[in-house]
Structures are given as C-alpha cells and as structure tokens.
Short mmCIF file of C-alpha atoms in Angstrom, two decimals:
data_model
loop_
_atom_site.label_atom_id
_atom_site.label_comp_id
_atom_site.label_asym_id
_atom_site.label_seq_id
_atom_site.Cartn_x
_atom_site.Cartn_y
_atom_site.Cartn_z
CA MET A 203 170.13 21.08 131.30
CA ARG A 204 169.77 23.09 128.10
CA TRP A 205 166.52 25.01 127.51
CA PRO A 206 165.10 25.19 123.97
CA LEU A 207 165.32 28.69 122.51
CA PRO A 208 161.51 29.14 122.19
CA ALA A 209 161.08 28.30 125.87
CA VAL A 210 163.78 30.79 126.84
CA LEU A 211 162.18 33.52 124.73
CA GLY A 212 158.77 32.74 126.21
CA LEU A 213 160.14 32.99 129.75
CA VAL A 214 161.81 36.32 128.96
CA SER A 215 158.54 37.63 127.51
CA LEU A 216 156.65 36.66 130.64
CA LEU A 217 159.22 38.33 132.87
CA LEU A 218 159.14 41.49 130.81
CA ALA A 219 155.36 41.52 130.84
CA GLY A 220 155.41 41.16 134.60
CA CYS A 221 157.76 44.13 134.84
CA VAL A 222 155.44 46.23 132.70
CA ARG A 223 152.40 45.29 134.75
CA SER A 224 154.15 46.11 138.00
CA SER A 225 155.45 49.51 136.90
CA PRO A 226 154.21 52.21 139.28
CA PRO A 227 151.19 54.16 138.04
CA THR A 228 151.66 57.81 137.18
CA ALA A 229 149.40 60.71 136.22
CA VAL A 230 150.75 63.92 134.67
CA PHE A 231 148.86 67.20 134.27
CA ARG A 232 147.77 67.75 130.69
CA SER A 233 145.26 70.64 130.50
CA GLU A 234 142.71 72.80 132.33
CA THR A 235 139.40 74.26 131.17
CA VAL A 236 137.05 76.48 133.20
CA LEU A 237 133.51 75.37 132.32
CA SER A 238 131.49 77.93 134.29
CA ASP A 239 130.91 81.50 133.12
CA GLY A 240 130.38 83.65 136.21
CA PHE A 241 126.63 83.06 136.36
CA GLY A 242 125.39 82.96 139.92
CA PRO A 243 128.03 83.93 141.10
CA GLU A 244 128.33 80.69 143.14
CA CYS A 245 128.63 77.31 141.42
CA HIS A 246 129.13 73.83 142.82
CA ALA A 247 128.55 70.06 142.50
CA SER A 248 129.57 69.38 138.91
CA ASN A 249 128.93 66.09 137.16
CA LEU A 250 130.83 64.94 134.07
CA VAL A 251 129.94 62.34 131.41
CA LYS A 252 131.07 61.21 127.96
CA LEU A 253 128.43 61.28 125.23
CA PRO A 254 127.99 58.64 122.51
CA ASP A 255 129.59 60.92 119.89
CA GLY A 256 132.78 61.06 121.98
CA SER A 257 132.29 64.57 123.32
CA LEU A 258 131.96 65.49 127.00
CA ALA A 259 129.09 67.10 128.90
CA ALA A 260 128.90 68.62 132.37
CA ALA A 261 126.23 70.00 134.69
CA TRP A 262 126.36 71.87 138.01
CA PHE A 263 124.18 74.09 140.18
CA SER A 264 124.60 77.85 140.30
CA GLY A 265 123.01 80.83 142.03
CA THR A 266 123.54 83.44 144.71
CA LYS A 267 124.70 80.72 147.12
CA GLU A 268 123.95 77.07 147.82
CA GLY A 269 120.34 76.71 148.94
CA ALA A 270 119.24 80.16 147.74
CA ASP A 271 115.89 80.39 145.96
CA ASP A 272 117.58 81.36 142.67
CA VAL A 273 119.82 78.27 142.37
CA VAL A 274 119.38 76.52 138.99
CA ILE A 275 121.05 73.70 137.06
CA ARG A 276 123.54 74.78 134.39
CA PHE A 277 124.80 72.66 131.49
CA SER A 278 127.62 72.77 128.97
CA ARG A 279 128.98 70.31 126.42
CA GLN A 280 131.87 70.01 124.07
CA LEU A 281 131.05 70.91 120.50
CA PRO A 282 131.16 67.67 118.45
CA GLY A 283 134.57 67.15 116.89
CA SER A 284 136.05 69.99 118.95
CA ARG A 285 137.64 70.60 122.32
CA GLN A 286 135.71 73.85 122.66
CA TRP A 287 132.84 73.95 125.14
CA SER A 288 129.44 75.53 124.57
CA ARG A 289 128.32 78.55 126.55
CA PRO A 290 126.55 77.24 129.69
CA THR A 291 122.75 77.30 129.66
CA THR A 292 120.12 76.78 132.35
CA ILE A 293 118.39 73.43 131.89
CA ALA A 294 116.45 73.14 135.17
CA ALA A 295 114.86 75.85 137.31
CA HIS A 296 112.07 75.84 139.89
CA PRO A 297 111.21 79.51 140.59
CA GLY A 298 111.50 80.25 144.29
CA VAL A 299 112.87 76.77 145.03
CA PRO A 300 116.59 75.89 144.91
CA CYS A 301 117.91 73.06 142.73
CA TRP A 302 120.70 70.76 143.93
CA ASN A 303 123.28 68.14 142.90
CA PRO A 304 122.74 67.35 139.20
CA VAL A 305 123.77 63.92 137.90
CA LEU A 306 123.99 63.05 134.20
CA PHE A 307 123.27 59.56 132.89
CA VAL A 308 123.82 58.25 129.35
CA GLY A 309 121.45 55.40 128.48
CA ALA A 310 122.20 52.35 126.38
CA ASP A 311 120.14 53.97 123.61
CA GLY A 312 122.32 57.09 123.69
CA SER A 313 119.74 59.26 125.45
CA LEU A 314 120.89 61.71 128.12
CA THR A 315 119.09 62.19 131.44
CA ILE A 316 119.73 64.94 133.96
CA PHE A 317 118.71 64.00 137.51
CA TYR A 318 118.57 66.70 140.18
CA LYS A 319 116.92 67.55 143.47
CA ALA A 320 114.58 70.47 144.29
CA ALA A 321 113.38 71.71 147.70
CA LYS A 322 113.89 74.52 150.17
CA ARG A 323 115.73 72.20 152.58
CA ILE A 324 117.90 69.14 152.01
CA PRO A 325 115.73 66.86 154.22
CA ASP A 326 112.77 67.72 151.96
CA TRP A 327 114.47 66.97 148.64
CA GLU A 328 112.37 65.70 145.74
CA GLY A 329 113.99 63.83 142.86
CA TRP A 330 113.43 65.31 139.38
CA PHE A 331 114.65 64.55 135.87
CA ARG A 332 114.67 65.76 132.27
CA GLN A 333 115.69 63.83 129.15
CA SER A 334 117.41 64.67 125.88
CA ALA A 335 117.66 62.65 122.67
CA ASP A 336 120.23 64.95 121.05
CA GLY A 337 123.03 65.20 123.59
CA GLY A 338 121.58 68.08 125.58
CA LEU A 339 120.52 70.48 122.82
CA ARG A 340 116.83 70.03 123.64
CA TRP A 341 115.22 68.70 126.80
CA SER A 342 111.87 67.19 127.76
CA ALA A 343 109.67 68.79 130.40
CA ALA A 344 110.80 68.25 133.99
CA GLN A 345 109.19 65.29 135.73
CA ARG A 346 109.31 64.12 139.32
CA LEU A 347 110.64 60.70 140.20
CA PRO A 348 108.21 58.33 141.96
CA LYS A 349 107.49 59.25 145.56
CA GLY A 350 110.13 57.93 147.94
CA TYR A 351 112.93 57.95 145.34
CA LEU A 352 115.60 60.62 144.93
CA GLY A 353 117.64 59.04 142.13
CA PRO A 354 121.43 59.43 142.09
CA ILE A 355 122.24 61.78 144.94
CA ARG A 356 125.60 63.05 143.62
CA CYS A 357 127.65 60.40 141.80
CA HIS A 358 127.24 58.44 138.58
CA GLY A 359 124.86 55.52 138.21
CA LEU A 360 126.09 52.03 137.37
CA ALA A 361 124.54 50.13 134.44
CA ARG A 362 124.12 46.45 135.25
CA PRO A 363 124.32 43.34 133.02
CA ASP A 364 120.57 42.67 133.42
CA GLY A 365 119.74 46.06 131.89
CA SER A 366 118.91 47.79 135.16
CA VAL A 367 120.71 50.81 136.58
CA LEU A 368 121.90 51.14 140.18
CA PHE A 369 122.24 54.55 141.82
CA GLY A 370 123.94 55.56 145.06
CA SER A 371 121.59 57.68 147.16
CA SER A 372 121.19 58.96 150.71
CA THR A 373 119.03 60.98 153.08
CA GLU A 374 119.77 63.69 155.63
CA ALA A 375 117.14 63.75 158.38
CA ALA A 376 115.97 66.93 160.09
CA THR A 377 114.71 65.41 163.34
CA GLY A 378 116.21 63.72 166.39
CA THR A 379 119.97 63.37 166.02
CA LYS A 380 119.57 64.25 162.32
CA PRO A 381 121.20 61.06 161.05
CA TRP A 382 122.70 60.66 157.59
CA ARG A 383 121.91 57.35 155.91
CA VAL A 384 123.13 55.74 152.69
CA HIS A 385 120.88 53.65 150.47
CA PHE A 386 120.80 52.44 146.86
CA GLU A 387 118.07 52.74 144.25
CA ARG A 388 117.62 50.41 141.27
CA CYS A 389 115.54 51.12 138.17
CA THR A 390 114.73 48.14 135.94
CA GLN A 391 113.35 50.29 133.11
CA PRO A 392 116.02 52.90 132.38
CA GLY A 393 114.54 55.82 130.49
CA ASP A 394 111.07 55.22 131.93
CA TRP A 395 112.10 56.88 135.16
CA SER A 396 108.58 57.90 136.26
CA ILE A 397 107.27 54.31 136.58
CA ALA A 398 107.11 53.55 140.31
CA ALA A 399 106.99 49.76 139.84
CA ALA A 400 110.39 49.87 138.10
CA TRP A 401 112.15 51.16 141.21
CA SER A 402 113.42 49.40 144.33
CA ARG A 403 115.44 50.53 147.33
CA HIS A 404 118.30 48.69 149.06
CA THR A 405 119.91 49.65 152.38
CA PRO A 406 123.22 48.53 153.96
CA ALA A 407 122.95 46.23 156.96
CA ASP A 408 122.82 47.96 160.33
CA ASP A 409 125.94 48.52 162.36
CA THR A 410 126.44 49.78 165.91
CA PRO A 411 127.15 52.59 166.15
CA PRO A 412 126.21 53.51 162.57
CA LEU A 413 128.35 55.84 160.51
CA ASN A 414 126.60 59.01 159.37
CA ALA A 415 127.28 58.66 155.65
CA ILE A 416 125.92 60.19 152.43
CA GLN A 417 126.62 60.43 148.69
CA PRO A 418 127.93 56.92 147.92
CA ALA A 419 130.12 56.47 144.83
CA LEU A 420 129.72 53.07 143.17
CA LEU A 421 132.16 50.82 141.36
CA ASP A 422 132.26 47.25 140.11
CA ASP A 423 135.44 45.58 141.37
CA GLY A 424 135.54 43.19 138.42
CA ALA A 425 135.52 40.18 140.73
CA GLY A 426 131.79 39.79 141.28
CA ARG A 427 131.37 42.48 143.91
CA LEU A 428 130.00 46.00 143.93
CA VAL A 429 131.69 48.46 146.27
CA ALA A 430 130.55 51.91 147.39
CA TYR A 431 132.52 54.64 149.14
CA ALA A 432 130.86 57.53 150.98
CA ARG A 433 131.67 60.67 152.94
CA THR A 434 130.86 60.73 156.67
CA ARG A 435 130.39 63.11 159.55
CA GLU A 436 132.95 61.01 161.39
CA GLY A 437 135.77 62.29 159.17
CA VAL A 438 136.59 59.01 157.41
CA VAL A 439 135.62 57.47 154.09
CA ALA A 440 133.00 54.74 154.60
CA ARG A 441 132.90 51.53 152.56
CA THR A 442 130.18 48.96 151.93
CA GLU A 443 130.07 46.05 149.50
CA SER A 444 127.54 43.77 147.83
CA ALA A 445 127.96 40.24 146.48
CA ASP A 446 124.47 40.04 144.89
CA ASP A 447 124.60 42.95 142.44
CA GLY A 448 123.44 45.58 144.87
CA ARG A 449 120.41 43.93 146.44
CA SER A 450 122.02 43.57 149.87
CA TRP A 451 124.95 45.46 151.35
CA SER A 452 127.40 44.97 154.20
CA PRO A 453 127.47 47.41 157.13
CA LEU A 454 129.29 50.66 156.44
CA ARG A 455 132.81 50.58 157.86
CA PRO A 456 135.81 52.94 157.54
CA ALA A 457 137.63 52.14 154.28
CA HIS A 458 140.99 53.20 155.71
CA PRO A 459 140.64 54.18 159.39
CA ARG A 460 143.98 56.01 159.49
CA GLN A 461 143.12 58.23 156.52
CA ALA A 462 141.04 61.35 157.14
CA ASN A 463 138.48 63.01 154.88
CA PRO A 464 136.83 66.34 155.79
CA ASN A 465 133.24 65.15 155.18
CA SER A 466 133.46 66.12 151.52
CA GLY A 467 132.13 64.54 148.32
CA LEU A 468 134.25 61.96 146.50
CA GLU A 469 134.38 59.95 143.28
CA ALA A 470 135.28 56.27 142.72
CA LEU A 471 136.73 54.66 139.58
CA ARG A 472 138.31 51.34 138.66
CA LEU A 473 141.47 51.55 136.57
CA PRO A 474 142.03 49.12 133.68
CA SER A 475 144.58 47.41 135.95
CA GLY A 476 141.69 46.60 138.30
CA GLN A 477 142.87 48.90 141.09
CA ALA A 478 140.31 51.14 142.79
CA MET A 479 140.88 54.88 142.69
CA LEU A 480 139.18 57.64 144.66
CA VAL A 481 139.24 61.35 143.91
CA LEU A 482 138.74 63.21 147.19
CA ASN A 483 139.94 65.76 149.72
CA PRO A 484 142.55 64.14 152.00
CA GLY A 485 143.10 65.34 155.55
CA ARG A 486 140.93 67.75 157.52
CA ASN A 487 140.08 70.47 154.99
CA ARG A 488 139.21 71.04 151.34
CA LEU A 489 142.44 72.83 150.35
CA HIS A 490 143.77 69.84 148.40
CA LEU A 491 142.08 67.53 145.93
CA ASP A 492 143.86 64.23 145.20
CA ALA A 493 143.42 61.09 143.14
CA VAL A 494 144.43 58.19 145.39
CA LEU A 495 144.89 54.45 144.84
CA LEU A 496 143.40 51.90 147.23
CA ALA A 497 144.69 48.47 148.18
CA ALA A 498 142.86 46.15 150.54
CA ASP A 499 146.08 44.90 152.14
CA GLU A 500 147.48 48.35 152.91
CA PRO A 501 146.56 50.55 155.90
CA ALA A 502 146.52 53.74 153.83
CA TRP A 503 145.94 54.92 150.30
CA THR A 504 148.65 56.04 147.89
CA THR A 505 148.46 59.41 146.16
CA LEU A 506 148.45 59.08 142.37
CA VAL A 507 148.33 62.81 141.64
CA ARG A 508 147.36 66.09 143.27
CA VAL A 509 144.47 67.31 141.14
CA ASP A 510 144.52 70.88 142.51
CA ALA A 511 145.31 72.91 145.63
CA VAL A 512 144.49 76.36 147.00
CA ALA A 513 145.86 78.40 149.91
CA LYS A 514 142.36 79.20 151.16
CA GLY A 515 138.83 78.32 150.19
CA GLU A 516 138.27 74.92 148.61
CA VAL A 517 138.78 72.60 145.67
CA SER A 518 136.13 69.93 146.11
CA TYR A 519 133.21 67.78 144.91
CA PRO A 520 134.94 65.92 142.08
CA SER A 521 133.33 64.06 139.22
CA ALA A 522 135.73 61.91 137.21
CA LEU A 523 135.97 59.54 134.28
CA LEU A 524 138.59 57.59 132.34
CA ASP A 525 138.97 58.57 128.70
CA THR A 526 141.45 58.82 125.83
CA GLU A 527 142.82 61.93 124.14
CA ASP A 528 144.93 61.74 120.99
CA GLY A 529 145.10 58.00 121.59
CA VAL A 530 146.52 58.45 125.10
CA PRO A 531 144.71 57.22 128.27
CA VAL A 532 143.64 60.14 130.45
CA LEU A 533 141.88 60.88 133.72
CA ARG A 534 139.39 63.75 133.58
CA VAL A 535 138.19 65.45 136.77
CA SER A 536 135.64 68.26 137.06
CA TYR A 537 135.35 70.00 140.42
CA THR A 538 134.59 73.21 142.30
CA ARG A 539 137.27 75.82 142.83
CA ASN A 540 136.31 78.21 145.63
CA ARG A 541 132.66 77.92 144.56
CA ARG A 542 133.33 80.48 141.84
CA GLU A 543 134.52 78.15 139.07
CA ILE A 544 133.74 74.71 137.73
CA VAL A 545 137.10 73.41 136.52
CA LEU A 546 137.93 70.46 134.27
CA ARG A 547 141.46 69.09 134.52
CA THR A 548 142.89 66.30 132.39
CA PHE A 549 145.83 64.06 133.34
CA THR A 550 147.82 61.64 131.20
CA LEU A 551 147.88 58.13 132.70
CA ASP A 552 150.87 55.84 132.40
CA GLY A 553 152.41 52.77 134.00
CA GLY A 554 150.09 50.72 136.19
CA ALA A 555 147.35 53.37 135.95
CA ARG A 556 146.65 52.42 132.33
#
C-alpha cells in the first residue's frame, strides 16, 4: 500500500510534535537578586506577584526576630521598564504588635492588595489589609478583615471564573493538643474586603486521624478540579481536592507518603504542560530548596531544579510564579536565606516545563 505524500508528512509532523511534548523538562539558573536591605535584621515569608505593567512586586516581614513587637511588613517593586528594584519601605506596622505573613493580590481592575496578620501570638491572629491603586506607591489606611476571617494565610489567592477569589487559610490552636487545621476562604466581592456578607469559609472533610496541616497552596488542575498542598507536623506534604470550585474538599491525605518535608512552607504552580509543580524543602531540614514535579501515577516527585542550598541555616518559605524574560519562559522564586536575606532567583524553563 502506498501512502499519499500529504498523509506521510502529516504523520511525521504528529510524531515530531509528540517527541517535542515528551521532552524532559529542564530549568537552568538565570539570575539572582537580593530584595531585602538589612532592615530588621531578620526577614522572612516573602510573597511575589507580577503587576499589570509587567513589573514585579514583593513583600515580607522584618524585625528583630519573628514574633517580636517591632516586626513590620516591608515592600519593594521593580521600577517600571527596568530590572532594578526600589529601596524597600515599610507598608504595614502595628506599634507593639508583630505583623506576619504578607500576601499580595492583584485584582482584575489592576489594584494591589496587601493582606497580612497582626497579633502577639499566632493563635490570636487578626487578618488585615491595605490597598493601592498605583502599584504600591501609595496605600490606603489599614483595615481589618471581617471577624472570623484571616484571608490568605501565606500563599497566593486564586481568582475564579465567577469573579470570586479563593484563598488558602489555616489556624493554629493554643489549647488542648494545639491542632493545626486547614480551611479555605472565598470572597465574592474582591476589593471590598471588609464586607462580611461577601465572605464564606470552607473546610476539608474530616479524616481519622487528621493531619495537622497549615498554609495550603492552591492550584487549578485544568481538568475541573482545584487542588491544595499544605505543610504538616507529620513531616509529609498534605493534599486535598475539590470538584465544586472550592466549596467542599476531600480529607487531607499525604500527597506522596514516601517523600518527606520538614514542616516548612511550600508553593504550588501548574506548568503550561499541565503538570503540577511544588517549590519546597525536601527531606528533613531546610538546607535545600527544590522545585519538584508531581505525577499522580508515581510514588515520588521528580526534582526539576535545586533552587538554592546552604551548609547551615535555611533556605525556605518560597513564593513563585511563571513569567517571561526577553521572550523566554522563566520560573521566578523568592525565598528566605538564613532569615537575613529575601532572595529572588530566576530560572529559564525549557522542554516539557514550558
């Protein structure tokens, strides 16, 4: 049987396309920028976003040490049209009360919100926010979120098709066995964050025994499900999923039981290929920070790239986003290095990671 030339060429094209799609993903170090300026001297818990003008912005907390009365929220952004960053400024401070875990959110209207927590103790956290209409140059007065809501506890919010925003949140109790519990908060009027009626709370189904989990990182799997990954006291990464856009959630279960995590903050992203990626500390300590690829049919994750490593201390608490630089797809990760620097590293993505 003789095949027509167009059919042969079409078959070859399909085969070549399949080869391209199946090429192994890679990530190569591109650049490093230290965002912090020695204020504090301790700094931690950075959060990174891209602004509507294409520049980047980051926030973190800084003070004598985590939980000290002088801890404030610091902010820096790229100068428009430049890769230079502005000198960090303090954008949230509660005299005599420490601030914690800032999270930036860019609204559909281009506005920028900084969410953060304030209280002497973590179990007593109150959710606060400020807003900016000019990319962080000027900010509104600080306002408290409605009672019972903390807002995003550490990781980015997820804008939904119906116009609402879903945030991963959690609580750390101070009584009894001091359990850690994950929950999710939805706001149906983004920007009007102080309206109590716009908020609702959603909790994963119970499991026995429950995992002590906090700080869930959300992603949309592109197949009609939302998935969240969280750190745990049990030394594994927990996973829960929702098939109804975050209104109900499955029980928290270990994402990969054979893979350890030292109860440290993580970030979740979905690559253009559809594959889920976590940025986290693997193993039993915070000496290494990796970007890893997840596959449901594999018993362990695959390391895409080592983001950073230290001989002692920690590299931890990543915030990450996918971006382009000079027309090239990149992964950007901000994180803590030994609690003395907030570092931004950029990696070129190629192969199946694109």
